[in-house]
Amino acid sequence: RRPPKGTTMARIFVALLLIAVTAPLALAQADRKEALPEELEGLEINPVMGTQLNLQLPFVDENGKKRKLADYFSPGKPVILTLGYYKCPMLCDLVLNEMVNSLREIDLDPGDDFEIVTVSFDPLETPSLAKGKKQSYVRDYERPSAARGWHFMTGKEKNIGELANSVGFDFRWNAKRDEFMHGAAIFVITPDGRLSRCLTPPRQGPYWFPFSF
């Protein structure tokens, strides 16, 4: 028996809180190997709860189809939003792995009770990369509905920047390291597109920001 729809966001948030417990274990070994890069100085995650996202922003899904954020919002279904990039050498996969592990612990299904939208902030990445990443995570999630409830997007620099700014997420390209510098965050968005929650895992590994809400 499914829980009342009104409890969906609360249950999802409780599941994501598990990341605060499991992430340090996953990152402890990495923390011993590498110190926090100086290049991360100045990068912040400063969400303002209640901020209205522009749901008309256009992106491209993993199948190469043009989509607006609004396509993934509907009454009664919150959206989990993550920002990263598909060629990320470590942090992005750690965030998604811990998110999946936590969401497995609740009896709510993506596509039925909520949506997940993962957006690459690298404007050079392609739908084929997004598709490969989706296939991997849908398999790991082990929920049949994940294939229709988890969306992997690419887009243009302007639209990516506007979305990132609306949730207070900073990132920048570092040519010397040949990778993006960024923090880690998972955002919960209300069905009408307002920022409701932000989870930033604790700094236990080389790229993590302090745990805060």
PDB file of C-alpha atoms in Angstrom:
ATOM      1  CA  ARG A   1       0.000   0.000   0.000  1.00  0.00           C
ATOM      2  CA  ARG A   2       1.429   3.333  -1.078  1.00  0.00           C
ATOM      3  CA  PRO A   3       1.864   6.170   1.435  1.00  0.00           C
ATOM      4  CA  PRO A   4      -0.222   9.346   1.002  1.00  0.00           C
ATOM      5  CA  LYS A   5       1.233  11.650  -1.637  1.00  0.00           C
ATOM      6  CA  GLY A   6       1.668  14.391   0.947  1.00  0.00           C
ATOM      7  CA  THR A   7       4.394  12.364   2.633  1.00  0.00           C
ATOM      8  CA  THR A   8       6.447  11.735  -0.502  1.00  0.00           C
ATOM      9  CA  MET A   9       8.827  14.695  -0.166  1.00  0.00           C
ATOM     10  CA  ALA A  10       9.423  13.997   3.508  1.00  0.00           C
ATOM     11  CA  ARG A  11      10.219  10.341   2.842  1.00  0.00           C
ATOM     12  CA  ILE A  12      12.579  11.184  -0.003  1.00  0.00           C
ATOM     13  CA  PHE A  13      14.374  13.711   2.184  1.00  0.00           C
ATOM     14  CA  VAL A  14      14.786  11.142   4.962  1.00  0.00           C
ATOM     15  CA  ALA A  15      16.309   8.731   2.445  1.00  0.00           C
ATOM     16  CA  LEU A  16      18.732  11.368   1.229  1.00  0.00           C
ATOM     17  CA  LEU A  17      19.771  12.060   4.803  1.00  0.00           C
ATOM     18  CA  LEU A  18      21.219   8.556   4.848  1.00  0.00           C
ATOM     19  CA  ILE A  19      23.900   9.911   2.531  1.00  0.00           C
ATOM     20  CA  ALA A  20      25.196  11.982   5.424  1.00  0.00           C
ATOM     21  CA  VAL A  21      25.959   8.718   7.186  1.00  0.00           C
ATOM     22  CA  THR A  22      27.131   6.544   4.306  1.00  0.00           C
ATOM     23  CA  ALA A  23      29.146   9.093   2.292  1.00  0.00           C
ATOM     24  CA  PRO A  24      31.979   9.430   4.839  1.00  0.00           C
ATOM     25  CA  LEU A  25      32.513   5.674   4.740  1.00  0.00           C
ATOM     26  CA  ALA A  26      32.701   5.655   0.969  1.00  0.00           C
ATOM     27  CA  LEU A  27      35.153   8.566   0.900  1.00  0.00           C
ATOM     28  CA  ALA A  28      37.421   7.847   3.831  1.00  0.00           C
ATOM     29  CA  GLN A  29      40.027   6.045   1.763  1.00  0.00           C
ATOM     30  CA  ALA A  30      40.079   8.821  -0.844  1.00  0.00           C
ATOM     31  CA  ASP A  31      40.565  11.375   1.922  1.00  0.00           C
ATOM     32  CA  ARG A  32      43.804   9.693   2.999  1.00  0.00           C
ATOM     33  CA  LYS A  33      45.167   9.739  -0.516  1.00  0.00           C
ATOM     34  CA  GLU A  34      44.688  13.353  -1.571  1.00  0.00           C
ATOM     35  CA  ALA A  35      44.334  16.733   0.115  1.00  0.00           C
ATOM     36  CA  LEU A  36      41.621  19.213  -0.800  1.00  0.00           C
ATOM     37  CA  PRO A  37      42.750  20.971  -4.020  1.00  0.00           C
ATOM     38  CA  GLU A  38      43.441  24.700  -3.788  1.00  0.00           C
ATOM     39  CA  GLU A  39      41.457  25.086  -7.009  1.00  0.00           C
ATOM     40  CA  LEU A  40      38.260  24.553  -5.027  1.00  0.00           C
ATOM     41  CA  GLU A  41      38.753  27.778  -3.106  1.00  0.00           C
ATOM     42  CA  GLY A  42      35.900  30.171  -3.750  1.00  0.00           C
ATOM     43  CA  LEU A  43      33.465  27.527  -4.982  1.00  0.00           C
ATOM     44  CA  GLU A  44      30.329  27.467  -2.876  1.00  0.00           C
ATOM     45  CA  ILE A  45      26.889  25.948  -2.623  1.00  0.00           C
ATOM     46  CA  ASN A  46      24.474  28.655  -1.477  1.00  0.00           C
ATOM     47  CA  PRO A  47      20.892  27.563  -2.088  1.00  0.00           C
ATOM     48  CA  VAL A  48      18.000  29.844  -1.211  1.00  0.00           C
ATOM     49  CA  MET A  49      15.009  27.752  -0.225  1.00  0.00           C
ATOM     50  CA  GLY A  50      11.846  28.688  -2.046  1.00  0.00           C
ATOM     51  CA  THR A  51      13.615  29.919  -5.181  1.00  0.00           C
ATOM     52  CA  GLN A  52      11.476  29.302  -8.246  1.00  0.00           C
ATOM     53  CA  LEU A  53      13.314  27.450 -11.012  1.00  0.00           C
ATOM     54  CA  ASN A  54      12.711  28.433 -14.616  1.00  0.00           C
ATOM     55  CA  LEU A  55      10.893  25.330 -15.811  1.00  0.00           C
ATOM     56  CA  GLN A  56      10.954  26.587 -19.406  1.00  0.00           C
ATOM     57  CA  LEU A  57      14.724  26.077 -19.685  1.00  0.00           C
ATOM     58  CA  PRO A  58      15.442  23.768 -22.647  1.00  0.00           C
ATOM     59  CA  PHE A  59      17.757  20.777 -22.469  1.00  0.00           C
ATOM     60  CA  VAL A  60      18.339  17.573 -24.432  1.00  0.00           C
ATOM     61  CA  ASP A  61      17.564  14.167 -22.982  1.00  0.00           C
ATOM     62  CA  GLU A  62      19.581  10.955 -23.254  1.00  0.00           C
ATOM     63  CA  ASN A  63      17.740  10.078 -26.468  1.00  0.00           C
ATOM     64  CA  GLY A  64      18.644  13.353 -28.162  1.00  0.00           C
ATOM     65  CA  LYS A  65      15.154  14.835 -27.795  1.00  0.00           C
ATOM     66  CA  LYS A  66      14.640  18.475 -26.841  1.00  0.00           C
ATOM     67  CA  ARG A  67      12.971  18.793 -23.459  1.00  0.00           C
ATOM     68  CA  LYS A  68      12.007  21.539 -21.039  1.00  0.00           C
ATOM     69  CA  LEU A  69      12.393  21.109 -17.304  1.00  0.00           C
ATOM     70  CA  ALA A  70       8.619  21.457 -17.126  1.00  0.00           C
ATOM     71  CA  ASP A  71       8.293  18.097 -18.881  1.00  0.00           C
ATOM     72  CA  TYR A  72       9.417  16.398 -15.664  1.00  0.00           C
ATOM     73  CA  PHE A  73       7.163  18.268 -13.254  1.00  0.00           C
ATOM     74  CA  SER A  74       3.611  17.262 -12.448  1.00  0.00           C
ATOM     75  CA  PRO A  75       1.210  17.713  -9.499  1.00  0.00           C
ATOM     76  CA  GLY A  76       2.047  15.613  -6.465  1.00  0.00           C
ATOM     77  CA  LYS A  77       5.479  14.475  -7.714  1.00  0.00           C
ATOM     78  CA  PRO A  78       8.634  16.163  -6.365  1.00  0.00           C
ATOM     79  CA  VAL A  79      11.824  16.143  -8.408  1.00  0.00           C
ATOM     80  CA  ILE A  80      15.314  15.227  -7.225  1.00  0.00           C
ATOM     81  CA  LEU A  81      17.842  17.347  -9.128  1.00  0.00           C
ATOM     82  CA  THR A  82      21.555  16.634  -9.391  1.00  0.00           C
ATOM     83  CA  LEU A  83      24.226  18.592 -11.254  1.00  0.00           C
ATOM     84  CA  GLY A  84      27.466  17.006 -12.403  1.00  0.00           C
ATOM     85  CA  TYR A  85      29.155  15.832 -15.560  1.00  0.00           C
ATOM     86  CA  TYR A  86      29.342  12.411 -17.130  1.00  0.00           C
ATOM     87  CA  LYS A  87      33.128  12.257 -17.529  1.00  0.00           C
ATOM     88  CA  CYS A  88      33.731  13.303 -13.927  1.00  0.00           C
ATOM     89  CA  PRO A  89      36.667  11.257 -12.576  1.00  0.00           C
ATOM     90  CA  MET A  90      35.229  10.681  -9.106  1.00  0.00           C
ATOM     91  CA  LEU A  91      32.873  12.985  -7.211  1.00  0.00           C
ATOM     92  CA  CYS A  92      29.795  12.892  -9.447  1.00  0.00           C
ATOM     93  CA  ASP A  93      29.629   9.103  -9.416  1.00  0.00           C
ATOM     94  CA  LEU A  94      30.095   9.049  -5.635  1.00  0.00           C
ATOM     95  CA  VAL A  95      27.134  11.391  -5.211  1.00  0.00           C
ATOM     96  CA  LEU A  96      24.881   9.353  -7.512  1.00  0.00           C
ATOM     97  CA  ASN A  97      25.996   6.051  -5.997  1.00  0.00           C
ATOM     98  CA  GLU A  98      25.150   7.189  -2.476  1.00  0.00           C
ATOM     99  CA  MET A  99      21.855   8.664  -3.655  1.00  0.00           C
ATOM    100  CA  VAL A 100      20.850   5.367  -5.243  1.00  0.00           C
ATOM    101  CA  ASN A 101      21.853   3.426  -2.138  1.00  0.00           C
ATOM    102  CA  SER A 102      19.670   5.709  -0.013  1.00  0.00           C
ATOM    103  CA  LEU A 103      16.648   5.725  -2.324  1.00  0.00           C
ATOM    104  CA  ARG A 104      16.638   1.934  -2.379  1.00  0.00           C
ATOM    105  CA  GLU A 105      15.723   2.111   1.325  1.00  0.00           C
ATOM    106  CA  ILE A 106      12.281   3.662   0.721  1.00  0.00           C
ATOM    107  CA  ASP A 107       9.245   2.137  -0.941  1.00  0.00           C
ATOM    108  CA  LEU A 108       8.718   5.022  -3.354  1.00  0.00           C
ATOM    109  CA  ASP A 109       9.449   4.530  -7.038  1.00  0.00           C
ATOM    110  CA  PRO A 110      10.931   6.988  -9.563  1.00  0.00           C
ATOM    111  CA  GLY A 111       8.458   7.669 -12.309  1.00  0.00           C
ATOM    112  CA  ASP A 112       5.505   6.862 -10.062  1.00  0.00           C
ATOM    113  CA  ASP A 113       6.118   8.887  -6.901  1.00  0.00           C
ATOM    114  CA  PHE A 114       8.878  11.280  -7.943  1.00  0.00           C
ATOM    115  CA  GLU A 115      11.231  12.124 -10.802  1.00  0.00           C
ATOM    116  CA  ILE A 116      15.020  12.351 -10.894  1.00  0.00           C
ATOM    117  CA  VAL A 117      16.708  14.822 -13.229  1.00  0.00           C
ATOM    118  CA  THR A 118      20.487  14.711 -13.644  1.00  0.00           C
ATOM    119  CA  VAL A 119      21.948  17.587 -15.670  1.00  0.00           C
ATOM    120  CA  SER A 120      25.496  17.750 -17.006  1.00  0.00           C
ATOM    121  CA  PHE A 121      27.102  21.156 -16.532  1.00  0.00           C
ATOM    122  CA  ASP A 122      29.618  20.418 -19.301  1.00  0.00           C
ATOM    123  CA  PRO A 123      28.088  21.931 -22.476  1.00  0.00           C
ATOM    124  CA  LEU A 124      30.355  19.745 -24.631  1.00  0.00           C
ATOM    125  CA  GLU A 125      28.905  16.474 -23.381  1.00  0.00           C
ATOM    126  CA  THR A 126      26.514  14.607 -25.653  1.00  0.00           C
ATOM    127  CA  PRO A 127      23.260  12.647 -25.365  1.00  0.00           C
ATOM    128  CA  SER A 128      25.180   9.429 -26.081  1.00  0.00           C
ATOM    129  CA  LEU A 129      27.261   9.990 -22.947  1.00  0.00           C
ATOM    130  CA  ALA A 130      24.078  10.708 -21.002  1.00  0.00           C
ATOM    131  CA  LYS A 131      22.474   7.530 -22.328  1.00  0.00           C
ATOM    132  CA  GLY A 132      25.393   5.375 -21.275  1.00  0.00           C
ATOM    133  CA  LYS A 133      25.350   6.872 -17.785  1.00  0.00           C
ATOM    134  CA  LYS A 134      21.609   6.337 -17.508  1.00  0.00           C
ATOM    135  CA  GLN A 135      21.841   2.698 -18.509  1.00  0.00           C
ATOM    136  CA  SER A 136      24.444   2.112 -15.833  1.00  0.00           C
ATOM    137  CA  TYR A 137      22.466   3.749 -13.032  1.00  0.00           C
ATOM    138  CA  VAL A 138      19.107   2.291 -14.011  1.00  0.00           C
ATOM    139  CA  ARG A 139      20.720  -1.131 -13.778  1.00  0.00           C
ATOM    140  CA  ASP A 140      22.239  -0.346 -10.381  1.00  0.00           C
ATOM    141  CA  TYR A 141      19.001   1.109  -8.990  1.00  0.00           C
ATOM    142  CA  GLU A 142      17.183  -2.199  -9.531  1.00  0.00           C
ATOM    143  CA  ARG A 143      13.766  -0.571  -9.836  1.00  0.00           C
ATOM    144  CA  PRO A 144      11.936  -1.186 -13.142  1.00  0.00           C
ATOM    145  CA  SER A 145      10.397   2.297 -13.062  1.00  0.00           C
ATOM    146  CA  ALA A 146      13.817   3.998 -12.980  1.00  0.00           C
ATOM    147  CA  ALA A 147      14.079   3.770 -16.769  1.00  0.00           C
ATOM    148  CA  ARG A 148      11.155   6.187 -17.173  1.00  0.00           C
ATOM    149  CA  GLY A 149      11.644   8.136 -13.955  1.00  0.00           C
ATOM    150  CA  TRP A 150      15.336   9.108 -14.119  1.00  0.00           C
ATOM    151  CA  HIS A 151      16.356  11.555 -16.837  1.00  0.00           C
ATOM    152  CA  PHE A 152      19.919  12.389 -17.889  1.00  0.00           C
ATOM    153  CA  MET A 153      20.246  15.739 -19.625  1.00  0.00           C
ATOM    154  CA  THR A 154      22.757  17.815 -21.567  1.00  0.00           C
ATOM    155  CA  GLY A 155      22.403  21.416 -22.626  1.00  0.00           C
ATOM    156  CA  LYS A 156      23.801  24.750 -23.681  1.00  0.00           C
ATOM    157  CA  GLU A 157      26.112  26.739 -21.439  1.00  0.00           C
ATOM    158  CA  LYS A 158      23.619  29.577 -20.901  1.00  0.00           C
ATOM    159  CA  ASN A 159      20.804  27.298 -19.769  1.00  0.00           C
ATOM    160  CA  ILE A 160      23.103  25.212 -17.590  1.00  0.00           C
ATOM    161  CA  GLY A 161      24.375  28.370 -15.932  1.00  0.00           C
ATOM    162  CA  GLU A 162      20.888  29.685 -15.215  1.00  0.00           C
ATOM    163  CA  LEU A 163      19.822  26.396 -13.647  1.00  0.00           C
ATOM    164  CA  ALA A 164      22.970  26.162 -11.533  1.00  0.00           C
ATOM    165  CA  ASN A 165      22.595  29.762 -10.367  1.00  0.00           C
ATOM    166  CA  SER A 166      18.981  29.202  -9.369  1.00  0.00           C
ATOM    167  CA  VAL A 167      19.998  26.474  -6.901  1.00  0.00           C
ATOM    168  CA  GLY A 168      23.199  28.238  -5.770  1.00  0.00           C
ATOM    169  CA  PHE A 169      25.610  25.698  -7.258  1.00  0.00           C
ATOM    170  CA  ASP A 170      29.108  26.832  -8.352  1.00  0.00           C
ATOM    171  CA  PHE A 171      31.476  25.078 -10.749  1.00  0.00           C
ATOM    172  CA  ARG A 172      34.330  26.033 -13.053  1.00  0.00           C
ATOM    173  CA  TRP A 173      36.665  24.427 -15.563  1.00  0.00           C
ATOM    174  CA  ASN A 174      40.293  23.958 -14.549  1.00  0.00           C
ATOM    175  CA  ALA A 175      42.486  23.635 -17.629  1.00  0.00           C
ATOM    176  CA  LYS A 176      45.552  22.603 -15.641  1.00  0.00           C
ATOM    177  CA  ARG A 177      43.773  19.623 -14.110  1.00  0.00           C
ATOM    178  CA  ASP A 178      41.670  19.059 -17.247  1.00  0.00           C
ATOM    179  CA  GLU A 179      38.492  18.714 -15.200  1.00  0.00           C
ATOM    180  CA  PHE A 180      35.700  20.709 -13.603  1.00  0.00           C
ATOM    181  CA  MET A 181      36.033  21.920 -10.045  1.00  0.00           C
ATOM    182  CA  HIS A 182      32.774  21.692  -8.145  1.00  0.00           C
ATOM    183  CA  GLY A 183      31.063  20.720  -4.937  1.00  0.00           C
ATOM    184  CA  ALA A 184      28.500  18.026  -4.227  1.00  0.00           C
ATOM    185  CA  ALA A 185      24.793  18.590  -3.677  1.00  0.00           C
ATOM    186  CA  ILE A 186      21.439  16.930  -4.133  1.00  0.00           C
ATOM    187  CA  PHE A 187      18.404  19.185  -4.487  1.00  0.00           C
ATOM    188  CA  VAL A 188      14.754  18.394  -3.853  1.00  0.00           C
ATOM    189  CA  ILE A 189      12.355  20.491  -5.923  1.00  0.00           C
ATOM    190  CA  THR A 190       8.634  20.854  -5.245  1.00  0.00           C
ATOM    191  CA  PRO A 191       6.113  19.766  -7.890  1.00  0.00           C
ATOM    192  CA  ASP A 192       5.627  23.413  -8.874  1.00  0.00           C
ATOM    193  CA  GLY A 193       9.364  23.993  -9.334  1.00  0.00           C
ATOM    194  CA  ARG A 194      10.506  25.628  -6.072  1.00  0.00           C
ATOM    195  CA  LEU A 195      13.735  24.676  -4.299  1.00  0.00           C
ATOM    196  CA  SER A 196      12.725  22.828  -1.145  1.00  0.00           C
ATOM    197  CA  ARG A 197      15.770  20.998   0.224  1.00  0.00           C
ATOM    198  CA  CYS A 198      19.505  20.783  -0.369  1.00  0.00           C
ATOM    199  CA  LEU A 199      21.800  18.059   0.878  1.00  0.00           C
ATOM    200  CA  THR A 200      25.555  18.618   0.643  1.00  0.00           C
ATOM    201  CA  PRO A 201      27.522  15.618   1.931  1.00  0.00           C
ATOM    202  CA  PRO A 202      30.274  16.192   4.510  1.00  0.00           C
ATOM    203  CA  ARG A 203      33.855  16.974   3.565  1.00  0.00           C
ATOM    204  CA  GLN A 204      35.329  13.541   4.158  1.00  0.00           C
ATOM    205  CA  GLY A 205      37.054  13.185   0.798  1.00  0.00           C
ATOM    206  CA  PRO A 206      39.136  15.464  -1.356  1.00  0.00           C
ATOM    207  CA  TYR A 207      36.303  17.389  -3.009  1.00  0.00           C
ATOM    208  CA  TRP A 208      33.490  17.470  -0.458  1.00  0.00           C
ATOM    209  CA  PHE A 209      31.973  20.570   1.076  1.00  0.00           C
ATOM    210  CA  PRO A 210      30.794  20.748   4.679  1.00  0.00           C
ATOM    211  CA  PHE A 211      27.447  19.177   5.501  1.00  0.00           C
ATOM    212  CA  SER A 212      24.779  21.876   5.667  1.00  0.00           C
ATOM    213  CA  PHE A 213      21.150  22.644   4.879  1.00  0.00           C
TER     214      PHE A 213
END
